[in-house]
Amino acid sequence: MTEITAQSIDEALRKQLDALSMSVESREVGTVIQVGDGIARVDGLRGAMAGELLEFSGANGKTVYGLAQNLEEDEVGAVLLGDVTAIKENDQVRTTGRIVEVPSGKAMLGRVVNPLGQPIDGKGPIQAEGMRPVEFKAPGVHARKPVEEPMQTGILAVDSMIPIGRGQRELIIGDRQTGKSAIAVDAIINQKNEDVICIYVAIGQKASTVAGIVETLERHGAMDKTIVVAATASDSAPLQYIAPMAGAAMGEYFIYTGEDGQPAGPENPGRHVLIVYDDLSKQAVAYRQMSLTLRRPPGREAYPGDVFYLHSRLLERAVKMSDENGGGSMTALPIIETQAGDVSAYIPTNVISITDGQIYLQTDLFYQGQRPAVNVGISVSRVGGSAQVKAMKQVAGSLRLDLASYNELQAFTQFGSDLDKATQDQLTRGARMTELLKQGRYVPMPVWDQAIAIYAGSEGFLDDLPVQDVVRFRGELLDYMHASKQDLVDRLAAEKKWTDDIKADMSAAIAAFKTQFSTSATA
Ligand SMILES: Nc1ncnc2c1ncn2[C@@H]1O[C@H](COP(=O)(O)OP(=O)(O)O)[C@@H](O)[C@H]1O
Ligand SMILES: [Mg+2]
């Protein structure tokens, strides 16, 4: 028996390693042993990689693509991305050495596509510039820098209290029908005059809802700069699963490529992207369904354990690039639907923990007419403050906390009678500021208008108005400002902050407007 030495072990290992020839170019052919529920079990693909694109040769020479998911000793479990019915037992399957890629480039703008990037809007084929992988390793910290530019949503309640910066990940969370999609769509509409490209990823929604959103974006002139990626409720689970990654890939093209189509760099700025994932709860459900069909062990709430990793990988792709890398950005607005307000369920807690804050929408506020139904107490933006416009920060800096304490005070004093003057004043102000934040759909406000509205409130100009007049006052005041005091608005926009002069002139202008404002008859 030969003696075992460190050297002999070393030699044996080296021999083994030399014999192992690894190449991504290798192609293998296997056969389908079973197919059902959109899942195929394939024999003979020992070299398949996790997530690799597999090519199934189905009936009548039809090619269907699949994703290698479970790599087992003697078989591969794959999910099918195309026409499942075309695949039968004994069909051939090839590895491709690639992962799923989607077409990308400028030609995608204005189009509605499925998660494979194929057009579904009947507007003909897309001449894409190239392909990008749906899974892409997010840039590391060295390639990034902190958020510094605002991502204006045009929504007063958001831009004033929960400011979002370009490159940030801000979760929109709430029960169904609380206005989550509305916030995201309004934010997209607001980019129409900004240098931001938008991607709206619809996951598991009704096709008619998606069509309605596309129609809305078209009507408001925002579709030209938007790509809609749709995996509707009637699409297969794998397509719903892959949709957010496909959308991210299409967005990444713009971050990493300049206007000229060349790679972004110090001399060639990358572009800014806003991506909405509506919603990731449905993606998680699709992923759970796939995993259960693949017989992966179920974890909490029967989701596979790596659903957290799926979402964190996706949201890491939101980024603000450093100047050397072109300074482009991708801001992500993931949406999560809660059940009966339960944010402590598995998927909500996961996504809360991997975002930079959340806009929490609440059913009872929505039905009380507080729309957008933002719960100011538990909504937060952890990084956007540094990107907020100074003029807004000056007037809205303490608004969120003021309103949160107003809400508590209001609940507390509901039944009390003798309140001291300070408490009464706080209630008066709080009620008007809360009212001031109401905003209809499709009417994004420019940030300077927002700053003027909040200034009017925080300087007390609303305190003696009936609450029900506040929104009308805001609208008429801004009309007045643009009609008679545009120079003052321009000064604020030029200075980007409130100087003593601008404050004095603004207060005088608001007071002048107020003398001609007719309050409604109060009861
Ligand atoms: N700010 C708002 N003002 C008035 N109606 C709104 C507002 N936000 C949302 N809505 C309406 O509320 C309904 C639900 O909104 P939606 O965004 O679809 O909710 P979710 O995505 O949370 O299910 C829609 O009919 C929408 O038009
Ligand atoms: Mg919705």
Coordinates of C-alpha atoms and ligand atoms in Angstrom, one line a residue:
M1 CA 0.0 0.0 0.0
T2 CA 1.4 3.4 -1.0
E3 CA 1.9 5.9 1.7
I4 CA -0.4 8.8 1.8
T5 CA 1.5 12.0 1.9
A6 CA 0.5 15.6 1.4
Q7 CA 2.2 15.5 -2.0
S8 CA 0.4 12.4 -3.2
I9 CA -3.0 14.0 -2.3
D10 CA -1.9 17.1 -4.1
E11 CA -1.0 15.1 -7.2
A12 CA -4.1 13.1 -7.1
L13 CA -6.2 16.2 -6.9
R14 CA -4.4 17.9 -9.7
K15 CA -4.8 14.9 -12.0
Q16 CA -8.6 15.0 -11.3
L17 CA -8.7 18.7 -12.0
D18 CA -6.8 18.3 -15.3
A19 CA -9.2 15.7 -16.4
L20 CA -12.1 18.0 -15.8
S21 CA -12.5 20.1 -18.9
M22 CA -15.0 22.8 -18.3
S23 CA -16.3 24.9 -21.1
V24 CA -19.4 27.1 -21.4
E25 CA -19.4 26.2 -25.1
S26 CA -20.3 22.6 -24.4
R27 CA -23.6 21.5 -25.8
E28 CA -25.4 18.4 -24.7
V29 CA -28.5 16.7 -25.9
G30 CA -31.0 15.1 -23.6
T31 CA -34.5 13.7 -23.7
V32 CA -37.7 14.7 -22.0
I33 CA -38.8 12.0 -19.6
Q34 CA -41.9 13.6 -18.3
V35 CA -43.8 16.9 -18.9
G36 CA -46.7 18.5 -17.1
D37 CA -47.7 21.7 -15.3
G38 CA -45.3 23.6 -17.4
I39 CA -42.4 21.6 -16.0
A40 CA -40.2 19.1 -17.9
R41 CA -38.0 16.5 -16.4
V42 CA -35.0 15.9 -18.7
D43 CA -32.5 13.0 -18.8
G44 CA -29.0 13.3 -20.1
L45 CA -28.0 16.9 -19.4
R46 CA -25.3 16.4 -16.8
G47 CA -23.5 19.6 -17.7
A48 CA -26.5 21.9 -17.5
M49 CA -26.1 25.0 -15.4
A50 CA -28.6 26.4 -13.0
G51 CA -30.7 29.0 -14.8
E52 CA -29.4 27.9 -18.2
L53 CA -31.6 28.3 -21.2
L54 CA -32.6 24.9 -22.7
E55 CA -33.8 24.4 -26.2
F56 CA -36.7 21.9 -26.6
S57 CA -37.4 20.6 -30.1
G58 CA -41.1 20.0 -30.0
A59 CA -43.8 18.8 -32.4
N60 CA -43.5 20.0 -36.0
G61 CA -40.0 21.3 -35.4
K62 CA -41.3 23.9 -33.0
T63 CA -38.6 25.2 -30.6
V64 CA -39.7 25.9 -27.0
Y65 CA -37.3 27.4 -24.5
G66 CA -37.0 26.3 -20.9
L67 CA -35.0 27.2 -17.8
A68 CA -32.9 24.6 -16.1
Q69 CA -33.9 24.8 -12.4
N70 CA -33.3 21.7 -10.5
L71 CA -30.0 20.0 -11.2
E72 CA -30.2 16.5 -9.8
E73 CA -27.9 13.6 -10.2
D74 CA -29.5 12.0 -13.1
E75 CA -32.1 14.5 -14.3
V76 CA -32.8 18.2 -14.7
G77 CA -36.1 19.8 -13.8
A78 CA -36.8 22.6 -16.2
V79 CA -39.6 25.1 -16.4
L80 CA -41.0 25.9 -19.9
L81 CA -41.3 29.4 -21.1
G82 CA -43.2 28.9 -24.3
D83 CA -45.9 26.7 -25.7
V84 CA -46.1 23.8 -23.2
T85 CA -48.4 21.7 -25.4
A86 CA -45.8 21.4 -28.1
I87 CA -43.5 19.3 -25.9
K88 CA -43.9 15.6 -25.4
E89 CA -42.0 12.7 -23.8
N90 CA -38.9 11.7 -25.7
D91 CA -38.5 15.1 -27.4
Q92 CA -34.9 16.3 -27.7
V93 CA -33.5 19.0 -25.4
R94 CA -30.2 20.9 -25.9
T95 CA -28.2 23.0 -23.5
T96 CA -27.3 26.4 -25.0
G97 CA -24.5 27.6 -22.7
R98 CA -26.5 30.8 -22.3
I99 CA -29.0 32.2 -19.8
V100 CA -32.2 33.8 -20.9
E101 CA -31.6 37.0 -22.8
V102 CA -34.1 39.7 -23.8
P103 CA -33.8 42.2 -26.6
S104 CA -32.8 45.7 -25.5
G105 CA -32.3 49.2 -26.9
K106 CA -34.1 52.3 -27.8
A107 CA -36.4 50.5 -30.2
M108 CA -38.1 48.9 -27.1
L109 CA -39.4 52.4 -26.0
G110 CA -43.1 52.9 -26.5
R111 CA -43.7 49.2 -26.8
V112 CA -45.6 46.5 -24.9
V113 CA -43.7 43.2 -24.7
N114 CA -43.9 39.9 -23.0
P115 CA -41.1 38.8 -20.6
L116 CA -39.2 37.4 -23.5
G117 CA -39.2 40.8 -25.1
Q118 CA -41.6 39.8 -27.9
P119 CA -44.0 42.5 -28.9
I120 CA -47.6 42.0 -27.9
D121 CA -49.0 45.4 -28.9
G122 CA -49.6 44.5 -32.6
K123 CA -47.2 47.2 -33.7
G124 CA -44.9 44.9 -35.6
P125 CA -41.5 43.5 -34.9
I126 CA -38.9 45.3 -32.8
Q127 CA -35.4 46.0 -34.3
A128 CA -33.5 45.6 -31.0
E129 CA -29.9 46.8 -30.7
G130 CA -28.8 43.8 -28.8
M131 CA -29.6 41.3 -26.2
R132 CA -29.1 41.4 -22.4
P133 CA -29.2 38.6 -19.9
V134 CA -32.2 38.6 -17.6
E135 CA -30.0 37.7 -14.6
F136 CA -27.2 40.3 -14.3
K137 CA -24.8 40.7 -11.4
A138 CA -25.5 44.1 -9.8
P139 CA -22.5 46.5 -9.7
G140 CA -20.5 46.6 -6.5
V141 CA -20.1 49.5 -4.2
H142 CA -17.0 50.8 -6.0
A143 CA -18.9 51.3 -9.2
R144 CA -21.7 53.2 -7.4
K145 CA -22.2 56.4 -5.6
P146 CA -24.9 57.5 -3.1
V147 CA -28.1 58.9 -4.5
E148 CA -27.9 62.6 -5.1
E149 CA -30.6 63.6 -7.6
P150 CA -34.3 63.7 -6.9
M151 CA -36.7 61.3 -8.6
Q152 CA -39.7 63.6 -8.6
T153 CA -43.0 61.7 -8.6
G154 CA -45.1 64.8 -8.9
I155 CA -47.1 63.5 -5.9
L156 CA -47.1 66.1 -3.1
A157 CA -47.4 63.6 -0.3
V158 CA -44.4 61.6 -1.6
D159 CA -42.0 64.3 -2.8
S160 CA -42.5 66.4 0.4
M161 CA -42.4 63.7 3.1
I162 CA -41.0 60.5 1.5
P163 CA -38.5 61.9 -1.1
I164 CA -37.0 59.4 -3.5
G165 CA -33.6 59.8 -5.1
R166 CA -32.5 58.4 -8.4
G167 CA -31.0 54.9 -7.8
Q168 CA -33.2 54.3 -4.7
R169 CA -35.4 51.3 -4.0
E170 CA -38.7 52.5 -2.5
L171 CA -41.4 50.0 -1.8
I172 CA -45.1 50.8 -2.3
I173 CA -47.0 48.5 0.0
G174 CA -50.7 48.2 1.0
D175 CA -53.8 46.1 0.6
R176 CA -55.6 45.8 -2.8
Q177 CA -57.3 48.9 -4.1
T178 CA -55.4 51.4 -2.0
G179 CA -53.9 53.2 -4.9
K180 CA -50.5 51.5 -5.2
S181 CA -50.5 51.2 -8.9
A182 CA -51.9 54.7 -9.1
I183 CA -48.8 56.1 -7.4
A184 CA -46.5 54.2 -9.7
V185 CA -48.3 55.2 -12.8
D186 CA -48.5 58.9 -11.8
A187 CA -44.8 58.8 -11.1
I188 CA -44.2 57.5 -14.6
I189 CA -46.5 60.2 -16.1
N190 CA -44.4 62.8 -14.2
Q191 CA -41.2 61.7 -16.0
K192 CA -42.7 62.9 -19.3
N193 CA -40.7 66.2 -18.9
E194 CA -37.7 64.7 -17.2
D195 CA -34.7 62.8 -18.6
V196 CA -36.0 59.5 -17.2
I197 CA -36.9 56.4 -19.1
C198 CA -39.6 54.3 -17.5
I199 CA -40.3 50.6 -17.4
Y200 CA -43.6 49.3 -16.1
V201 CA -43.5 45.5 -15.3
A202 CA -47.0 44.1 -14.9
I203 CA -47.0 40.7 -13.1
G204 CA -50.1 38.6 -12.7
Q205 CA -52.6 41.3 -13.5
K206 CA -55.6 41.0 -15.7
A207 CA -54.8 41.7 -19.4
S208 CA -57.5 44.4 -19.3
T209 CA -55.9 46.2 -16.4
V210 CA -52.6 46.3 -18.2
A211 CA -54.3 47.6 -21.4
G212 CA -55.9 50.3 -19.2
I213 CA -52.5 51.3 -17.9
V214 CA -51.0 51.5 -21.4
E215 CA -53.9 53.5 -22.5
T216 CA -53.5 55.9 -19.6
L217 CA -49.8 56.3 -20.3
E218 CA -50.5 57.0 -24.0
R219 CA -53.3 59.5 -23.1
H220 CA -50.9 61.5 -20.9
G221 CA -48.0 61.4 -23.4
A222 CA -45.8 59.2 -21.3
M223 CA -45.7 56.0 -23.4
D224 CA -43.0 57.2 -25.8
K225 CA -40.4 56.9 -23.1
T226 CA -41.8 53.8 -21.5
I227 CA -41.5 50.1 -22.0
V228 CA -44.3 47.9 -20.6
V229 CA -43.4 44.3 -19.8
A230 CA -46.5 42.3 -19.2
A231 CA -46.9 38.8 -17.8
T232 CA -50.6 38.7 -17.2
A233 CA -52.5 36.4 -14.8
S234 CA -53.2 34.0 -17.7
D235 CA -49.5 33.7 -18.6
S236 CA -47.6 30.7 -17.2
A237 CA -45.9 30.9 -13.8
P238 CA -42.4 30.9 -15.3
L239 CA -43.2 33.9 -17.4
Q240 CA -44.6 35.8 -14.4
Y241 CA -41.5 34.8 -12.5
I242 CA -39.1 36.0 -15.1
A243 CA -40.9 39.3 -15.9
P244 CA -39.2 41.6 -13.3
M245 CA -35.8 40.4 -14.3
A246 CA -36.6 40.9 -18.0
G247 CA -37.7 44.5 -17.2
A248 CA -34.5 45.1 -15.2
A249 CA -32.4 43.8 -18.1
M250 CA -34.2 46.2 -20.5
G251 CA -33.5 49.1 -18.1
E252 CA -29.9 48.2 -17.6
Y253 CA -29.3 48.8 -21.3
F254 CA -29.9 52.5 -20.7
I255 CA -27.8 52.8 -17.6
Y256 CA -24.8 51.2 -19.2
T257 CA -25.2 52.8 -22.6
G258 CA -25.0 56.4 -23.6
E259 CA -27.2 58.3 -26.0
D260 CA -24.8 57.3 -28.8
G261 CA -25.3 53.6 -28.2
Q262 CA -21.7 53.3 -26.9
P263 CA -20.8 52.1 -23.4
A264 CA -21.4 54.8 -20.8
G265 CA -18.4 56.3 -19.2
P266 CA -17.0 59.6 -17.8
E267 CA -17.4 61.3 -21.2
N268 CA -20.6 59.5 -22.2
P269 CA -23.3 59.8 -19.6
G270 CA -25.6 56.8 -18.9
R271 CA -29.3 57.4 -18.7
H272 CA -31.7 57.4 -15.8
V273 CA -34.4 54.7 -15.5
L274 CA -37.4 54.4 -13.3
I275 CA -38.7 50.8 -13.1
V276 CA -42.0 49.7 -11.4
Y277 CA -42.5 46.0 -10.4
D278 CA -46.3 45.7 -10.1
D279 CA -46.3 43.5 -8.1
L280 CA -43.6 41.3 -6.5
S281 CA -46.2 39.4 -4.4
K282 CA -47.5 37.9 -7.6
Q283 CA -44.0 37.1 -8.7
A284 CA -43.4 35.3 -5.4
V285 CA -46.6 33.3 -5.8
A286 CA -45.5 32.3 -9.4
Y287 CA -42.1 31.3 -8.0
R288 CA -43.7 29.3 -5.2
Q289 CA -45.9 27.5 -7.8
M290 CA -42.9 26.6 -9.9
S291 CA -40.9 25.4 -7.0
L292 CA -43.6 23.3 -5.6
T293 CA -44.1 21.7 -9.0
L294 CA -40.4 21.0 -9.1
R295 CA -40.8 19.4 -5.7
R296 CA -38.4 21.8 -3.9
P297 CA -38.9 21.8 -0.2
P298 CA -41.4 24.4 0.9
G299 CA -40.3 26.9 3.5
R300 CA -42.3 29.6 5.4
E301 CA -45.8 30.1 3.9
A302 CA -44.8 27.3 1.5
Y303 CA -42.5 29.7 -0.4
P304 CA -39.1 28.2 -1.4
G305 CA -36.3 29.4 1.0
D306 CA -34.5 31.4 -1.8
V307 CA -37.4 33.7 -2.6
F308 CA -35.7 36.2 -0.4
Y309 CA -32.6 35.9 -2.5
L310 CA -34.7 36.2 -5.7
H311 CA -36.0 39.6 -4.5
S312 CA -32.8 40.9 -3.1
R313 CA -30.9 40.0 -6.3
L314 CA -33.5 41.9 -8.3
L315 CA -33.5 45.0 -6.1
E316 CA -29.7 45.2 -5.9
R317 CA -29.9 46.0 -9.6
A318 CA -31.4 49.4 -8.7
V319 CA -28.3 51.6 -8.8
K320 CA -26.7 55.0 -9.0
M321 CA -23.5 54.7 -11.0
S322 CA -20.4 56.6 -10.2
D323 CA -19.2 59.4 -12.6
E324 CA -16.5 57.1 -14.0
N325 CA -19.3 54.7 -15.0
G326 CA -21.4 57.4 -16.6
G327 CA -23.5 58.3 -13.6
G328 CA -26.7 56.6 -14.9
S329 CA -29.3 55.3 -12.5
M330 CA -32.1 52.9 -12.1
T331 CA -34.7 53.7 -9.4
A332 CA -36.9 50.8 -8.5
L333 CA -40.5 51.1 -7.2
P334 CA -41.4 47.5 -6.2
I335 CA -45.0 47.0 -5.2
I336 CA -46.2 44.5 -2.6
E337 CA -49.8 43.7 -1.9
T338 CA -50.6 42.9 1.7
Q339 CA -53.6 41.0 3.1
A340 CA -55.6 42.9 5.7
G341 CA -52.7 45.2 6.3
D342 CA -50.4 42.5 7.5
V343 CA -46.9 43.7 6.8
S344 CA -45.4 41.0 9.0
A345 CA -46.1 38.2 6.5
Y346 CA -43.1 36.6 4.9
I347 CA -42.9 38.3 1.5
P348 CA -43.7 41.9 2.9
T349 CA -41.0 41.6 5.6
N350 CA -38.5 40.3 3.1
V351 CA -39.0 43.2 0.7
I352 CA -39.2 45.8 3.4
S353 CA -35.8 44.7 4.6
I354 CA -34.2 45.0 1.1
T355 CA -35.6 48.4 0.1
D356 CA -34.6 51.9 1.2
G357 CA -38.0 52.7 2.6
Q358 CA -41.7 52.2 2.0
I359 CA -44.7 54.1 1.1
Y360 CA -47.4 52.5 3.1
L361 CA -51.0 52.9 1.8
Q362 CA -53.9 52.2 4.0
T363 CA -57.5 51.1 3.2
D364 CA -59.3 53.2 5.9
L365 CA -57.5 56.4 4.9
F366 CA -58.4 55.6 1.2
Y367 CA -62.1 55.3 2.1
Q368 CA -62.0 58.4 4.4
G369 CA -61.1 60.2 1.2
Q370 CA -57.4 60.7 2.1
R371 CA -56.0 60.0 -1.3
P372 CA -53.2 59.1 -1.9
A373 CA -53.8 57.1 1.3
V374 CA -50.3 57.4 2.7
N375 CA -49.9 56.5 6.3
V376 CA -47.3 59.1 7.2
G377 CA -46.4 57.5 10.6
I378 CA -44.9 54.3 9.1
S379 CA -43.9 55.5 5.6
V380 CA -40.3 56.4 5.3
S381 CA -37.5 57.1 2.8
R382 CA -34.1 56.3 4.3
V383 CA -31.9 57.8 1.6
G384 CA -33.9 60.2 -0.6
G385 CA -33.6 63.1 1.8
S386 CA -30.1 63.8 0.6
A387 CA -31.4 64.1 -2.9
Q388 CA -34.4 66.3 -2.0
V389 CA -34.6 69.8 -3.6
K390 CA -33.5 72.3 -1.0
A391 CA -36.5 74.5 -1.4
M392 CA -38.7 71.5 -0.5
K393 CA -36.5 70.3 2.4
Q394 CA -36.7 73.8 3.9
V395 CA -40.5 73.8 4.1
A396 CA -41.2 70.1 4.4
G397 CA -38.4 69.0 6.6
S398 CA -40.5 68.3 9.7
L399 CA -43.8 67.8 8.0
R400 CA -43.9 64.0 8.2
L401 CA -43.2 63.9 11.9
D402 CA -45.5 66.9 12.6
L403 CA -48.3 65.0 10.8
A404 CA -47.6 61.8 12.6
S405 CA -47.8 63.5 15.9
Y406 CA -51.0 65.3 14.8
N407 CA -52.6 62.0 14.0
E408 CA -51.8 60.7 17.4
L409 CA -53.0 63.8 19.1
Q410 CA -56.2 63.7 17.1
A411 CA -57.0 60.2 18.2
F412 CA -56.2 61.1 21.7
T413 CA -58.2 64.3 21.9
Q414 CA -61.2 63.0 20.0
F415 CA -63.4 62.9 23.2
G416 CA -61.7 65.7 25.1
S417 CA -63.3 69.1 25.4
D418 CA -61.1 71.8 27.0
L419 CA -57.9 71.8 25.0
D420 CA -55.2 74.4 25.5
K421 CA -54.5 76.8 22.8
A422 CA -51.3 75.1 21.7
T423 CA -53.1 71.8 21.2
Q424 CA -55.9 73.5 19.4
D425 CA -53.4 75.2 17.1
Q426 CA -51.7 71.9 16.4
L427 CA -55.0 70.3 15.5
T428 CA -56.0 73.2 13.2
R429 CA -52.7 73.1 11.4
G430 CA -52.6 69.3 11.2
A431 CA -56.1 69.1 9.7
R432 CA -55.2 71.6 7.0
M433 CA -51.8 70.1 6.1
T434 CA -53.4 66.7 5.9
E435 CA -56.0 68.1 3.5
L436 CA -53.3 69.9 1.5
L437 CA -51.7 66.6 0.7
K438 CA -54.8 65.2 -1.1
Q439 CA -54.2 64.9 -4.8
G440 CA -56.2 63.4 -7.7
R441 CA -54.7 61.1 -10.3
Y442 CA -52.9 62.2 -13.4
V443 CA -52.2 65.7 -12.1
P444 CA -48.5 65.6 -11.1
M445 CA -47.3 68.8 -9.5
P446 CA -43.9 70.4 -10.4
V447 CA -41.7 70.6 -7.4
W448 CA -41.8 74.4 -7.2
D449 CA -45.6 74.4 -7.1
Q450 CA -45.4 71.7 -4.3
A451 CA -42.9 73.9 -2.4
I452 CA -45.2 76.9 -2.6
A453 CA -48.2 74.9 -1.5
I454 CA -46.4 73.6 1.5
Y455 CA -45.0 77.0 2.3
A456 CA -48.5 78.5 2.3
G457 CA -49.6 75.8 4.8
S458 CA -46.6 75.9 7.1
E459 CA -46.7 79.7 7.2
G460 CA -50.3 79.5 8.5
F461 CA -52.2 80.9 5.5
L462 CA -54.6 78.0 5.6
D463 CA -55.3 78.0 9.3
D464 CA -58.4 80.2 9.1
L465 CA -59.8 78.5 6.0
P466 CA -62.5 75.9 6.2
V467 CA -60.8 72.5 5.7
Q468 CA -62.9 71.6 2.7
D469 CA -61.6 74.7 0.9
V470 CA -57.9 73.8 1.3
V471 CA -57.5 71.8 -2.0
R472 CA -59.4 74.5 -4.0
F473 CA -57.3 77.2 -2.4
R474 CA -54.1 75.3 -3.4
G475 CA -55.2 75.0 -7.0
E476 CA -56.4 78.6 -7.3
L477 CA -53.3 79.9 -5.5
L478 CA -51.0 78.1 -8.0
D479 CA -53.0 79.4 -10.9
Y480 CA -52.7 82.9 -9.6
M481 CA -49.0 82.4 -9.1
H482 CA -48.4 81.3 -12.6
A483 CA -50.7 84.0 -14.1
S484 CA -49.6 87.0 -12.0
K485 CA -46.3 86.1 -10.2
Q486 CA -44.5 83.8 -12.6
D487 CA -41.3 85.8 -12.0
L488 CA -41.5 84.9 -8.3
V489 CA -41.9 81.2 -9.1
D490 CA -39.0 81.5 -11.5
R491 CA -36.9 83.1 -8.8
L492 CA -37.6 80.2 -6.5
A493 CA -36.7 77.7 -9.2
A494 CA -33.5 79.6 -10.0
E495 CA -32.4 79.9 -6.4
K496 CA -33.6 76.4 -5.6
K497 CA -34.1 77.5 -2.0
W498 CA -36.1 80.0 0.1
T499 CA -34.1 83.1 0.7
D500 CA -35.5 85.8 3.0
D501 CA -36.4 87.9 0.0
I502 CA -38.3 85.2 -1.7
K503 CA -40.1 84.3 1.5
A504 CA -41.2 87.9 2.0
D505 CA -42.4 88.3 -1.5
M506 CA -44.1 84.9 -1.5
S507 CA -45.9 85.7 1.8
A508 CA -47.1 89.0 0.3
A509 CA -48.3 87.3 -2.9
I510 CA -50.2 84.7 -1.0
A511 CA -51.8 87.3 1.3
A512 CA -52.8 89.3 -1.8
F513 CA -54.3 86.2 -3.4
K514 CA -56.1 85.4 -0.2
T515 CA -58.1 88.6 -0.2
Q516 CA -59.7 87.7 -3.4
F517 CA -60.3 84.0 -2.5
S518 CA -63.9 83.2 -1.7
T519 CA -64.4 80.7 1.0
S520 CA -67.3 78.4 0.8
A521 CA -70.2 78.9 3.1
T522 CA -69.4 77.0 6.3
A523 CA -72.0 75.1 8.3
Ligands
LIG1 N1 -55.2 59.8 -5.6 C1 -56.3 59.2 -6.1 N2 -57.4 59.9 -6.2 C2 -58.6 59.3 -6.6 N3 -58.7 58.0 -6.9 C3 -57.6 57.3 -6.8 C4 -56.4 57.8 -6.3 N4 -55.5 56.8 -6.3 C5 -56.1 55.7 -6.7 N5 -57.4 55.9 -7.0 C6 -58.4 55.0 -7.5 O1 -58.5 53.9 -6.6 C7 -58.6 52.7 -7.3 C8 -57.6 51.7 -6.9 O2 -56.3 52.2 -7.2 P1 -55.2 51.2 -7.7 O3 -54.0 52.0 -7.9 O4 -55.6 50.3 -8.8 O5 -55.0 50.3 -6.4 P2 -54.0 49.1 -6.1 O6 -53.0 49.1 -7.1 O7 -53.5 49.4 -4.7 O8 -54.9 47.9 -6.1 C9 -58.6 53.0 -8.8 O9 -59.9 53.1 -9.3 C10 -57.9 54.3 -8.8 O10 -58.3 55.1 -9.9
MG2 MG -52.5 47.6 -8.5

